[in-house]
Amino acid sequence: MENFTPWASLVGGLLIGLASATLMVTRGKIAGVSGIAAKVLSRPAQAGWRVWFMVGLVGGGALMGFVLPSQFAFTLDRSIIALIAGGLLVGFGTQLGSGCTSGHGICGLSRLSKRSFAAVGVFMATAAATVAVVHAALGGAI
Amino acid sequence: MLKSEQAIAALVGLIFAAGLAIGGMTMPSKVVGFFDFHEGLSSWDPSLALVMGGGVAVYLPAYLWIRKRGRPLLSPVLEEPKKSAIDGRLLLGAVVFGLGWGLVGFCPGPALASVGAGSWQAVIVVAAMTGGFWLFRWFDGSKA
């Protein structure tokens, strides 16, 4: 557990929770990034407030890139094909499964949604199996 | 759309990005580390659990408050997902998403924030993710 960052990760989680809770408390919307992003990237004219969320998310990333650049390091050994395959799977899977780590993970679990418990359990187990295969069969690089 | 609605949405996105970065979720190696037991506990990084836990710790009580209150502060309706049953689409979608997430260590939020920070790998992942969104719309539309 040499890379474990308990305090930074807890603070990060509290901020994510604060952001998501703010959206729900004020506007009654679910901060599910896959759903928000899909609407903005598919039908931006009809996406409304979601466009502004994305502006904040990407802009916030730019700001954090200046303030904490080391937090954006990409050190996995991944080919461009793997990046494309992974992106396609994330895009398709989040739509089919009605959510991702924010929508199901934060918002869904907090609502005690059984759909979200199922989704989180399945995508975490699948991610773990994928990581195991990449290590065992491919030596950690793909 | 009111200017205040735009501002709230943008601020929420910004704080979300800050949380992702501080929490380490914009580092794919850290995300993959949460699923990495190839060297037992020494390769495992539990950080993601604390990010998730921290998020729920704030969201859950806020949600209970608004549920009890009956409506959000500035809008008439608390939006809830329509489906309640666990179905094949949910489970298959979760498998497909888990495959992609385990493969590249990015889910949508961190990928988008990382595009802002200038990561070229994130740009490729987001472009492909957008392709995945479009592929799904085509696939789902033809199922009607």
PDB file of C-alpha atoms in Angstrom:
ATOM      1  CA  MET A   1       0.000   0.000   0.000  1.00  0.00           C
ATOM      2  CA  GLU A   2       2.952   2.279  -0.681  1.00  0.00           C
ATOM      3  CA  ASN A   3       0.965   4.722  -2.837  1.00  0.00           C
ATOM      4  CA  PHE A   4      -1.917   5.114  -0.386  1.00  0.00           C
ATOM      5  CA  THR A   5      -2.765   8.794   0.170  1.00  0.00           C
ATOM      6  CA  PRO A   6      -5.475   8.645   2.843  1.00  0.00           C
ATOM      7  CA  TRP A   7      -5.831  12.356   3.638  1.00  0.00           C
ATOM      8  CA  ALA A   8      -5.605  13.756   0.109  1.00  0.00           C
ATOM      9  CA  SER A   9      -8.067  11.160  -1.124  1.00  0.00           C
ATOM     10  CA  LEU A  10     -10.479  11.818   1.716  1.00  0.00           C
ATOM     11  CA  VAL A  11     -10.359  15.575   1.072  1.00  0.00           C
ATOM     12  CA  GLY A  12     -10.812  14.953  -2.655  1.00  0.00           C
ATOM     13  CA  GLY A  13     -13.824  12.781  -1.956  1.00  0.00           C
ATOM     14  CA  LEU A  14     -15.357  15.363   0.374  1.00  0.00           C
ATOM     15  CA  LEU A  15     -15.003  17.995  -2.367  1.00  0.00           C
ATOM     16  CA  ILE A  16     -16.599  15.711  -4.952  1.00  0.00           C
ATOM     17  CA  GLY A  17     -19.397  15.051  -2.479  1.00  0.00           C
ATOM     18  CA  LEU A  18     -19.760  18.780  -1.835  1.00  0.00           C
ATOM     19  CA  ALA A  19     -19.974  19.551  -5.553  1.00  0.00           C
ATOM     20  CA  SER A  20     -22.491  16.801  -6.240  1.00  0.00           C
ATOM     21  CA  ALA A  21     -24.551  17.654  -3.168  1.00  0.00           C
ATOM     22  CA  THR A  22     -24.633  21.335  -4.148  1.00  0.00           C
ATOM     23  CA  LEU A  23     -26.120  20.471  -7.532  1.00  0.00           C
ATOM     24  CA  MET A  24     -28.732  18.228  -5.934  1.00  0.00           C
ATOM     25  CA  VAL A  25     -29.610  20.559  -3.054  1.00  0.00           C
ATOM     26  CA  THR A  26     -30.005  23.665  -5.227  1.00  0.00           C
ATOM     27  CA  ARG A  27     -31.319  22.312  -8.556  1.00  0.00           C
ATOM     28  CA  GLY A  28     -32.363  18.738  -7.805  1.00  0.00           C
ATOM     29  CA  LYS A  29     -30.087  17.322 -10.520  1.00  0.00           C
ATOM     30  CA  ILE A  30     -27.943  14.188 -10.377  1.00  0.00           C
ATOM     31  CA  ALA A  31     -24.217  14.816 -10.866  1.00  0.00           C
ATOM     32  CA  GLY A  32     -23.730  11.821 -13.136  1.00  0.00           C
ATOM     33  CA  VAL A  33     -20.823  12.816 -15.356  1.00  0.00           C
ATOM     34  CA  SER A  34     -21.371  10.155 -18.013  1.00  0.00           C
ATOM     35  CA  GLY A  35     -24.953  11.304 -18.567  1.00  0.00           C
ATOM     36  CA  ILE A  36     -24.009  14.962 -18.478  1.00  0.00           C
ATOM     37  CA  ALA A  37     -21.120  14.479 -20.902  1.00  0.00           C
ATOM     38  CA  ALA A  38     -23.149  12.334 -23.292  1.00  0.00           C
ATOM     39  CA  LYS A  39     -25.853  14.982 -23.603  1.00  0.00           C
ATOM     40  CA  VAL A  40     -23.329  17.780 -24.105  1.00  0.00           C
ATOM     41  CA  LEU A  41     -21.279  15.826 -26.659  1.00  0.00           C
ATOM     42  CA  SER A  42     -24.308  14.448 -28.538  1.00  0.00           C
ATOM     43  CA  ARG A  43     -26.893  17.249 -28.422  1.00  0.00           C
ATOM     44  CA  PRO A  44     -25.226  20.372 -27.066  1.00  0.00           C
ATOM     45  CA  ALA A  45     -28.083  22.695 -28.075  1.00  0.00           C
ATOM     46  CA  GLN A  46     -30.410  20.803 -25.743  1.00  0.00           C
ATOM     47  CA  ALA A  47     -27.949  20.238 -22.940  1.00  0.00           C
ATOM     48  CA  GLY A  48     -28.664  23.435 -20.989  1.00  0.00           C
ATOM     49  CA  TRP A  49     -26.960  23.659 -17.580  1.00  0.00           C
ATOM     50  CA  ARG A  50     -24.848  20.608 -18.430  1.00  0.00           C
ATOM     51  CA  VAL A  51     -22.731  22.643 -20.821  1.00  0.00           C
ATOM     52  CA  TRP A  52     -21.791  24.896 -17.923  1.00  0.00           C
ATOM     53  CA  PHE A  53     -20.980  21.931 -15.695  1.00  0.00           C
ATOM     54  CA  MET A  54     -18.584  20.677 -18.396  1.00  0.00           C
ATOM     55  CA  VAL A  55     -17.042  24.144 -18.719  1.00  0.00           C
ATOM     56  CA  GLY A  56     -16.394  24.060 -14.974  1.00  0.00           C
ATOM     57  CA  LEU A  57     -15.085  20.491 -15.060  1.00  0.00           C
ATOM     58  CA  VAL A  58     -12.654  21.020 -17.945  1.00  0.00           C
ATOM     59  CA  GLY A  59     -11.753  24.522 -16.778  1.00  0.00           C
ATOM     60  CA  GLY A  60     -11.267  23.207 -13.272  1.00  0.00           C
ATOM     61  CA  GLY A  61      -8.968  20.578 -14.717  1.00  0.00           C
ATOM     62  CA  ALA A  62      -6.968  23.304 -16.439  1.00  0.00           C
ATOM     63  CA  LEU A  63      -6.692  25.231 -13.167  1.00  0.00           C
ATOM     64  CA  MET A  64      -5.649  22.133 -11.218  1.00  0.00           C
ATOM     65  CA  GLY A  65      -3.172  21.360 -13.986  1.00  0.00           C
ATOM     66  CA  PHE A  66      -1.405  24.588 -13.035  1.00  0.00           C
ATOM     67  CA  VAL A  67      -1.743  24.191  -9.295  1.00  0.00           C
ATOM     68  CA  LEU A  68      -1.104  20.422  -8.916  1.00  0.00           C
ATOM     69  CA  PRO A  69       0.421  19.238 -12.217  1.00  0.00           C
ATOM     70  CA  SER A  70       1.831  16.047 -10.694  1.00  0.00           C
ATOM     71  CA  GLN A  71      -1.726  14.829 -10.063  1.00  0.00           C
ATOM     72  CA  PHE A  72      -2.220  14.447 -13.822  1.00  0.00           C
ATOM     73  CA  ALA A  73       0.722  12.166 -14.511  1.00  0.00           C
ATOM     74  CA  PHE A  74      -0.075   9.267 -16.849  1.00  0.00           C
ATOM     75  CA  THR A  75       2.357   6.470 -16.054  1.00  0.00           C
ATOM     76  CA  LEU A  76       0.475   3.368 -17.244  1.00  0.00           C
ATOM     77  CA  ASP A  77       2.074   1.467 -20.108  1.00  0.00           C
ATOM     78  CA  ARG A  78      -0.747   1.761 -22.629  1.00  0.00           C
ATOM     79  CA  SER A  79      -0.712   1.827 -26.447  1.00  0.00           C
ATOM     80  CA  ILE A  80      -2.856   4.269 -28.393  1.00  0.00           C
ATOM     81  CA  ILE A  81      -5.059   1.335 -29.464  1.00  0.00           C
ATOM     82  CA  ALA A  82      -5.630   0.485 -25.799  1.00  0.00           C
ATOM     83  CA  LEU A  83      -6.555   4.106 -25.016  1.00  0.00           C
ATOM     84  CA  ILE A  84      -9.049   4.128 -27.880  1.00  0.00           C
ATOM     85  CA  ALA A  85     -10.505   0.754 -26.883  1.00  0.00           C
ATOM     86  CA  GLY A  86     -10.803   1.829 -23.264  1.00  0.00           C
ATOM     87  CA  GLY A  87     -12.480   5.101 -24.185  1.00  0.00           C
ATOM     88  CA  LEU A  88     -14.972   3.358 -26.473  1.00  0.00           C
ATOM     89  CA  LEU A  89     -15.856   0.844 -23.761  1.00  0.00           C
ATOM     90  CA  VAL A  90     -16.289   3.578 -21.137  1.00  0.00           C
ATOM     91  CA  GLY A  91     -18.469   5.621 -23.488  1.00  0.00           C
ATOM     92  CA  PHE A  92     -20.687   2.755 -24.551  1.00  0.00           C
ATOM     93  CA  GLY A  93     -20.826   1.004 -21.195  1.00  0.00           C
ATOM     94  CA  THR A  94     -21.772   4.063 -19.165  1.00  0.00           C
ATOM     95  CA  GLN A  95     -24.706   4.746 -21.483  1.00  0.00           C
ATOM     96  CA  LEU A  96     -25.927   1.160 -21.518  1.00  0.00           C
ATOM     97  CA  GLY A  97     -25.488   0.913 -17.757  1.00  0.00           C
ATOM     98  CA  SER A  98     -27.089   4.292 -17.036  1.00  0.00           C
ATOM     99  CA  GLY A  99     -24.164   5.755 -15.138  1.00  0.00           C
ATOM    100  CA  CYS A 100     -20.619   5.639 -13.832  1.00  0.00           C
ATOM    101  CA  THR A 101     -18.678   6.221 -10.623  1.00  0.00           C
ATOM    102  CA  SER A 102     -20.332   9.587  -9.944  1.00  0.00           C
ATOM    103  CA  GLY A 103     -23.928   8.833 -10.861  1.00  0.00           C
ATOM    104  CA  HIS A 104     -24.055   5.301  -9.493  1.00  0.00           C
ATOM    105  CA  GLY A 105     -21.131   5.474  -7.089  1.00  0.00           C
ATOM    106  CA  ILE A 106     -21.737   8.728  -5.233  1.00  0.00           C
ATOM    107  CA  CYS A 107     -25.355   9.644  -5.938  1.00  0.00           C
ATOM    108  CA  GLY A 108     -26.804   6.149  -6.341  1.00  0.00           C
ATOM    109  CA  LEU A 109     -25.177   4.554  -3.315  1.00  0.00           C
ATOM    110  CA  SER A 110     -26.217   7.548  -1.183  1.00  0.00           C
ATOM    111  CA  ARG A 111     -29.834   6.997  -2.272  1.00  0.00           C
ATOM    112  CA  LEU A 112     -29.470   3.297  -1.354  1.00  0.00           C
ATOM    113  CA  SER A 113     -30.471   2.486  -4.932  1.00  0.00           C
ATOM    114  CA  LYS A 114     -30.278  -1.259  -5.511  1.00  0.00           C
ATOM    115  CA  ARG A 115     -29.572  -0.596  -9.195  1.00  0.00           C
ATOM    116  CA  SER A 116     -26.555   1.441  -8.199  1.00  0.00           C
ATOM    117  CA  PHE A 117     -25.302  -1.143  -5.707  1.00  0.00           C
ATOM    118  CA  ALA A 118     -25.505  -3.727  -8.470  1.00  0.00           C
ATOM    119  CA  ALA A 119     -23.834  -1.492 -11.042  1.00  0.00           C
ATOM    120  CA  VAL A 120     -21.007  -0.454  -8.698  1.00  0.00           C
ATOM    121  CA  GLY A 121     -20.402  -4.051  -7.645  1.00  0.00           C
ATOM    122  CA  VAL A 122     -20.275  -5.240 -11.226  1.00  0.00           C
ATOM    123  CA  PHE A 123     -18.091  -2.502 -12.679  1.00  0.00           C
ATOM    124  CA  MET A 124     -15.638  -2.675  -9.785  1.00  0.00           C
ATOM    125  CA  ALA A 125     -15.356  -6.455 -10.031  1.00  0.00           C
ATOM    126  CA  THR A 126     -14.921  -6.212 -13.790  1.00  0.00           C
ATOM    127  CA  ALA A 127     -12.270  -3.522 -13.452  1.00  0.00           C
ATOM    128  CA  ALA A 128     -10.400  -5.683 -10.955  1.00  0.00           C
ATOM    129  CA  ALA A 129     -10.569  -8.693 -13.261  1.00  0.00           C
ATOM    130  CA  THR A 130      -9.348  -6.565 -16.172  1.00  0.00           C
ATOM    131  CA  VAL A 131      -6.394  -5.253 -14.186  1.00  0.00           C
ATOM    132  CA  ALA A 132      -5.541  -8.786 -13.089  1.00  0.00           C
ATOM    133  CA  VAL A 133      -5.572 -10.051 -16.672  1.00  0.00           C
ATOM    134  CA  VAL A 134      -3.483  -7.129 -17.926  1.00  0.00           C
ATOM    135  CA  HIS A 135      -0.879  -7.981 -15.276  1.00  0.00           C
ATOM    136  CA  ALA A 136      -0.977 -11.750 -15.449  1.00  0.00           C
ATOM    137  CA  ALA A 137      -1.304 -12.266 -19.177  1.00  0.00           C
ATOM    138  CA  LEU A 138       0.308  -9.115 -20.554  1.00  0.00           C
ATOM    139  CA  GLY A 139       2.878  -8.179 -17.930  1.00  0.00           C
ATOM    140  CA  GLY A 140       1.175  -4.897 -17.103  1.00  0.00           C
ATOM    141  CA  ALA A 141       1.423  -3.375 -20.568  1.00  0.00           C
ATOM    142  CA  ILE A 142      -1.175  -3.300 -23.323  1.00  0.00           C
TER     143      ILE A 142
ATOM    144  CA  MET B   1     -31.713  29.515 -18.090  1.00  0.00           C
ATOM    145  CA  LEU B   2     -30.830  32.027 -15.412  1.00  0.00           C
ATOM    146  CA  LYS B   3     -27.280  33.304 -15.058  1.00  0.00           C
ATOM    147  CA  SER B   4     -27.327  31.941 -11.506  1.00  0.00           C
ATOM    148  CA  GLU B   5     -28.150  28.449 -12.819  1.00  0.00           C
ATOM    149  CA  GLN B   6     -25.219  28.667 -15.219  1.00  0.00           C
ATOM    150  CA  ALA B   7     -22.916  29.891 -12.473  1.00  0.00           C
ATOM    151  CA  ILE B   8     -23.943  27.145 -10.052  1.00  0.00           C
ATOM    152  CA  ALA B   9     -23.388  24.465 -12.681  1.00  0.00           C
ATOM    153  CA  ALA B  10     -19.960  25.840 -13.593  1.00  0.00           C
ATOM    154  CA  LEU B  11     -18.902  26.166  -9.952  1.00  0.00           C
ATOM    155  CA  VAL B  12     -20.064  22.625  -9.228  1.00  0.00           C
ATOM    156  CA  GLY B  13     -17.987  21.376 -12.179  1.00  0.00           C
ATOM    157  CA  LEU B  14     -14.957  23.291 -10.957  1.00  0.00           C
ATOM    158  CA  ILE B  15     -15.142  21.967  -7.389  1.00  0.00           C
ATOM    159  CA  PHE B  16     -15.724  18.489  -8.807  1.00  0.00           C
ATOM    160  CA  ALA B  17     -12.525  18.802 -10.855  1.00  0.00           C
ATOM    161  CA  ALA B  18     -10.612  20.009  -7.816  1.00  0.00           C
ATOM    162  CA  GLY B  19     -11.838  17.029  -5.815  1.00  0.00           C
ATOM    163  CA  LEU B  20     -10.813  14.613  -8.542  1.00  0.00           C
ATOM    164  CA  ALA B  21      -7.332  16.091  -8.794  1.00  0.00           C
ATOM    165  CA  ILE B  22      -6.686  16.360  -5.050  1.00  0.00           C
ATOM    166  CA  GLY B  23      -8.084  12.875  -4.527  1.00  0.00           C
ATOM    167  CA  GLY B  24      -5.675  11.450  -7.091  1.00  0.00           C
ATOM    168  CA  MET B  25      -8.380  10.198  -9.439  1.00  0.00           C
ATOM    169  CA  THR B  26      -6.837  12.030 -12.378  1.00  0.00           C
ATOM    170  CA  MET B  27      -3.879   9.643 -12.104  1.00  0.00           C
ATOM    171  CA  PRO B  28      -4.848   6.438 -13.934  1.00  0.00           C
ATOM    172  CA  SER B  29      -2.067   4.507 -12.192  1.00  0.00           C
ATOM    173  CA  LYS B  30      -3.719   5.347  -8.857  1.00  0.00           C
ATOM    174  CA  VAL B  31      -7.127   4.200 -10.077  1.00  0.00           C
ATOM    175  CA  VAL B  32      -5.701   0.979 -11.472  1.00  0.00           C
ATOM    176  CA  GLY B  33      -3.814   0.593  -8.189  1.00  0.00           C
ATOM    177  CA  PHE B  34      -7.153   0.238  -6.373  1.00  0.00           C
ATOM    178  CA  PHE B  35      -7.771  -2.927  -8.419  1.00  0.00           C
ATOM    179  CA  ASP B  36      -4.198  -4.198  -8.355  1.00  0.00           C
ATOM    180  CA  PHE B  37      -3.520  -7.208  -6.181  1.00  0.00           C
ATOM    181  CA  HIS B  38      -0.870  -8.786  -8.380  1.00  0.00           C
ATOM    182  CA  GLU B  39       1.591  -8.373  -5.513  1.00  0.00           C
ATOM    183  CA  GLY B  40      -1.034  -8.851  -2.840  1.00  0.00           C
ATOM    184  CA  LEU B  41      -1.528  -5.973  -0.422  1.00  0.00           C
ATOM    185  CA  SER B  42       1.744  -4.280  -1.348  1.00  0.00           C
ATOM    186  CA  SER B  43       0.520  -3.371  -4.839  1.00  0.00           C
ATOM    187  CA  TRP B  44      -2.955  -2.389  -3.592  1.00  0.00           C
ATOM    188  CA  ASP B  45      -3.804   1.309  -3.235  1.00  0.00           C
ATOM    189  CA  PRO B  46      -7.052   1.803  -1.248  1.00  0.00           C
ATOM    190  CA  SER B  47      -7.205   5.555  -1.972  1.00  0.00           C
ATOM    191  CA  LEU B  48     -10.200   5.271  -4.342  1.00  0.00           C
ATOM    192  CA  ALA B  49     -12.297   3.844  -1.508  1.00  0.00           C
ATOM    193  CA  LEU B  50     -11.655   6.970   0.550  1.00  0.00           C
ATOM    194  CA  VAL B  51     -12.582   9.190  -2.379  1.00  0.00           C
ATOM    195  CA  MET B  52     -15.854   7.308  -2.796  1.00  0.00           C
ATOM    196  CA  GLY B  53     -16.420   7.213   0.959  1.00  0.00           C
ATOM    197  CA  GLY B  54     -15.752  10.920   1.337  1.00  0.00           C
ATOM    198  CA  GLY B  55     -18.189  11.666  -1.455  1.00  0.00           C
ATOM    199  CA  VAL B  56     -20.961   9.576   0.046  1.00  0.00           C
ATOM    200  CA  ALA B  57     -20.275  10.992   3.519  1.00  0.00           C
ATOM    201  CA  VAL B  58     -21.246  14.458   2.251  1.00  0.00           C
ATOM    202  CA  TYR B  59     -23.898  13.494  -0.324  1.00  0.00           C
ATOM    203  CA  LEU B  60     -25.914  11.055   1.765  1.00  0.00           C
ATOM    204  CA  PRO B  61     -26.986  13.460   4.544  1.00  0.00           C
ATOM    205  CA  ALA B  62     -27.621  16.222   2.000  1.00  0.00           C
ATOM    206  CA  TYR B  63     -29.848  13.855   0.038  1.00  0.00           C
ATOM    207  CA  LEU B  64     -31.774  12.785   3.145  1.00  0.00           C
ATOM    208  CA  TRP B  65     -32.328  16.445   4.009  1.00  0.00           C
ATOM    209  CA  ILE B  66     -33.764  17.336   0.601  1.00  0.00           C
ATOM    210  CA  ARG B  67     -35.885  14.175   0.510  1.00  0.00           C
ATOM    211  CA  LYS B  68     -37.377  15.144   3.870  1.00  0.00           C
ATOM    212  CA  ARG B  69     -37.787  18.743   2.770  1.00  0.00           C
ATOM    213  CA  GLY B  70     -39.643  17.573  -0.316  1.00  0.00           C
ATOM    214  CA  ARG B  71     -37.970  19.761  -2.926  1.00  0.00           C
ATOM    215  CA  PRO B  72     -34.601  21.358  -3.744  1.00  0.00           C
ATOM    216  CA  LEU B  73     -33.855  24.927  -2.687  1.00  0.00           C
ATOM    217  CA  LEU B  74     -34.015  26.601  -6.116  1.00  0.00           C
ATOM    218  CA  SER B  75     -35.971  24.180  -8.312  1.00  0.00           C
ATOM    219  CA  PRO B  76     -39.395  22.573  -7.994  1.00  0.00           C
ATOM    220  CA  VAL B  77     -38.378  18.937  -8.475  1.00  0.00           C
ATOM    221  CA  LEU B  78     -35.766  16.542  -7.076  1.00  0.00           C
ATOM    222  CA  GLU B  79     -34.961  14.436 -10.132  1.00  0.00           C
ATOM    223  CA  GLU B  80     -34.741  10.720  -9.520  1.00  0.00           C
ATOM    224  CA  PRO B  81     -33.976   7.922 -12.004  1.00  0.00           C
ATOM    225  CA  LYS B  82     -37.137   6.331 -13.368  1.00  0.00           C
ATOM    226  CA  LYS B  83     -36.032   2.721 -13.283  1.00  0.00           C
ATOM    227  CA  SER B  84     -35.825   0.773 -10.050  1.00  0.00           C
ATOM    228  CA  ALA B  85     -35.358  -2.819 -11.204  1.00  0.00           C
ATOM    229  CA  ILE B  86     -31.948  -4.319 -11.933  1.00  0.00           C
ATOM    230  CA  ASP B  87     -32.019  -5.338 -15.590  1.00  0.00           C
ATOM    231  CA  GLY B  88     -29.727  -6.862 -18.182  1.00  0.00           C
ATOM    232  CA  ARG B  89     -28.803  -3.491 -19.690  1.00  0.00           C
ATOM    233  CA  LEU B  90     -27.587  -2.194 -16.350  1.00  0.00           C
ATOM    234  CA  LEU B  91     -25.465  -5.275 -15.678  1.00  0.00           C
ATOM    235  CA  LEU B  92     -24.035  -5.551 -19.195  1.00  0.00           C
ATOM    236  CA  GLY B  93     -23.359  -1.827 -19.272  1.00  0.00           C
ATOM    237  CA  ALA B  94     -21.530  -2.091 -15.958  1.00  0.00           C
ATOM    238  CA  VAL B  95     -19.361  -4.915 -17.333  1.00  0.00           C
ATOM    239  CA  VAL B  96     -18.486  -2.945 -20.468  1.00  0.00           C
ATOM    240  CA  PHE B  97     -17.722   0.190 -18.449  1.00  0.00           C
ATOM    241  CA  GLY B  98     -15.655  -1.801 -15.947  1.00  0.00           C
ATOM    242  CA  LEU B  99     -13.602  -3.282 -18.813  1.00  0.00           C
ATOM    243  CA  GLY B 100     -12.795   0.161 -20.185  1.00  0.00           C
ATOM    244  CA  TRP B 101     -12.138   1.658 -16.763  1.00  0.00           C
ATOM    245  CA  GLY B 102      -9.843  -1.170 -15.730  1.00  0.00           C
ATOM    246  CA  LEU B 103      -8.041  -0.918 -19.065  1.00  0.00           C
ATOM    247  CA  VAL B 104      -7.194   2.808 -19.065  1.00  0.00           C
ATOM    248  CA  GLY B 105      -7.850   3.974 -15.501  1.00  0.00           C
ATOM    249  CA  PHE B 106     -10.072   6.837 -16.655  1.00  0.00           C
ATOM    250  CA  CYS B 107     -13.781   7.242 -16.120  1.00  0.00           C
ATOM    251  CA  PRO B 108     -15.637  10.206 -17.676  1.00  0.00           C
ATOM    252  CA  GLY B 109     -15.052  12.866 -15.015  1.00  0.00           C
ATOM    253  CA  PRO B 110     -11.292  12.428 -14.575  1.00  0.00           C
ATOM    254  CA  ALA B 111     -10.815  12.066 -18.326  1.00  0.00           C
ATOM    255  CA  LEU B 112     -12.531  15.394 -18.994  1.00  0.00           C
ATOM    256  CA  ALA B 113     -10.703  17.191 -16.199  1.00  0.00           C
ATOM    257  CA  SER B 114      -7.436  15.793 -17.544  1.00  0.00           C
ATOM    258  CA  VAL B 115      -8.227  17.128 -21.012  1.00  0.00           C
ATOM    259  CA  GLY B 116      -8.398  20.537 -19.378  1.00  0.00           C
ATOM    260  CA  ALA B 117      -5.022  19.891 -17.773  1.00  0.00           C
ATOM    261  CA  GLY B 118      -3.518  19.056 -21.159  1.00  0.00           C
ATOM    262  CA  SER B 119      -3.145  15.274 -21.002  1.00  0.00           C
ATOM    263  CA  TRP B 120      -2.911  13.886 -24.557  1.00  0.00           C
ATOM    264  CA  GLN B 121      -3.854  10.432 -23.367  1.00  0.00           C
ATOM    265  CA  ALA B 122      -7.052  11.919 -21.902  1.00  0.00           C
ATOM    266  CA  VAL B 123      -7.803  13.635 -25.215  1.00  0.00           C
ATOM    267  CA  ILE B 124      -7.652  10.262 -26.999  1.00  0.00           C
ATOM    268  CA  VAL B 125      -9.783   8.594 -24.326  1.00  0.00           C
ATOM    269  CA  VAL B 126     -12.404  11.376 -24.418  1.00  0.00           C
ATOM    270  CA  ALA B 127     -12.534  11.313 -28.225  1.00  0.00           C
ATOM    271  CA  ALA B 128     -13.055   7.554 -28.144  1.00  0.00           C
ATOM    272  CA  MET B 129     -15.536   7.895 -25.278  1.00  0.00           C
ATOM    273  CA  THR B 130     -17.541  10.335 -27.403  1.00  0.00           C
ATOM    274  CA  GLY B 131     -17.451   7.726 -30.150  1.00  0.00           C
ATOM    275  CA  GLY B 132     -18.805   5.246 -27.619  1.00  0.00           C
ATOM    276  CA  PHE B 133     -21.641   7.639 -26.749  1.00  0.00           C
ATOM    277  CA  TRP B 134     -22.554   7.985 -30.423  1.00  0.00           C
ATOM    278  CA  LEU B 135     -22.258   4.242 -31.023  1.00  0.00           C
ATOM    279  CA  PHE B 136     -24.670   3.629 -28.182  1.00  0.00           C
ATOM    280  CA  ARG B 137     -27.201   6.145 -29.515  1.00  0.00           C
ATOM    281  CA  TRP B 138     -27.093   4.431 -32.910  1.00  0.00           C
ATOM    282  CA  PHE B 139     -27.378   0.992 -31.299  1.00  0.00           C
ATOM    283  CA  ASP B 140     -30.167   2.019 -28.961  1.00  0.00           C
ATOM    284  CA  GLY B 141     -32.102   3.912 -31.635  1.00  0.00           C
ATOM    285  CA  SER B 142     -32.199   0.880 -33.884  1.00  0.00           C
ATOM    286  CA  LYS B 143     -33.600  -1.228 -31.059  1.00  0.00           C
ATOM    287  CA  ALA B 144     -36.865   0.772 -31.003  1.00  0.00           C
TER     288      ALA B 144
END
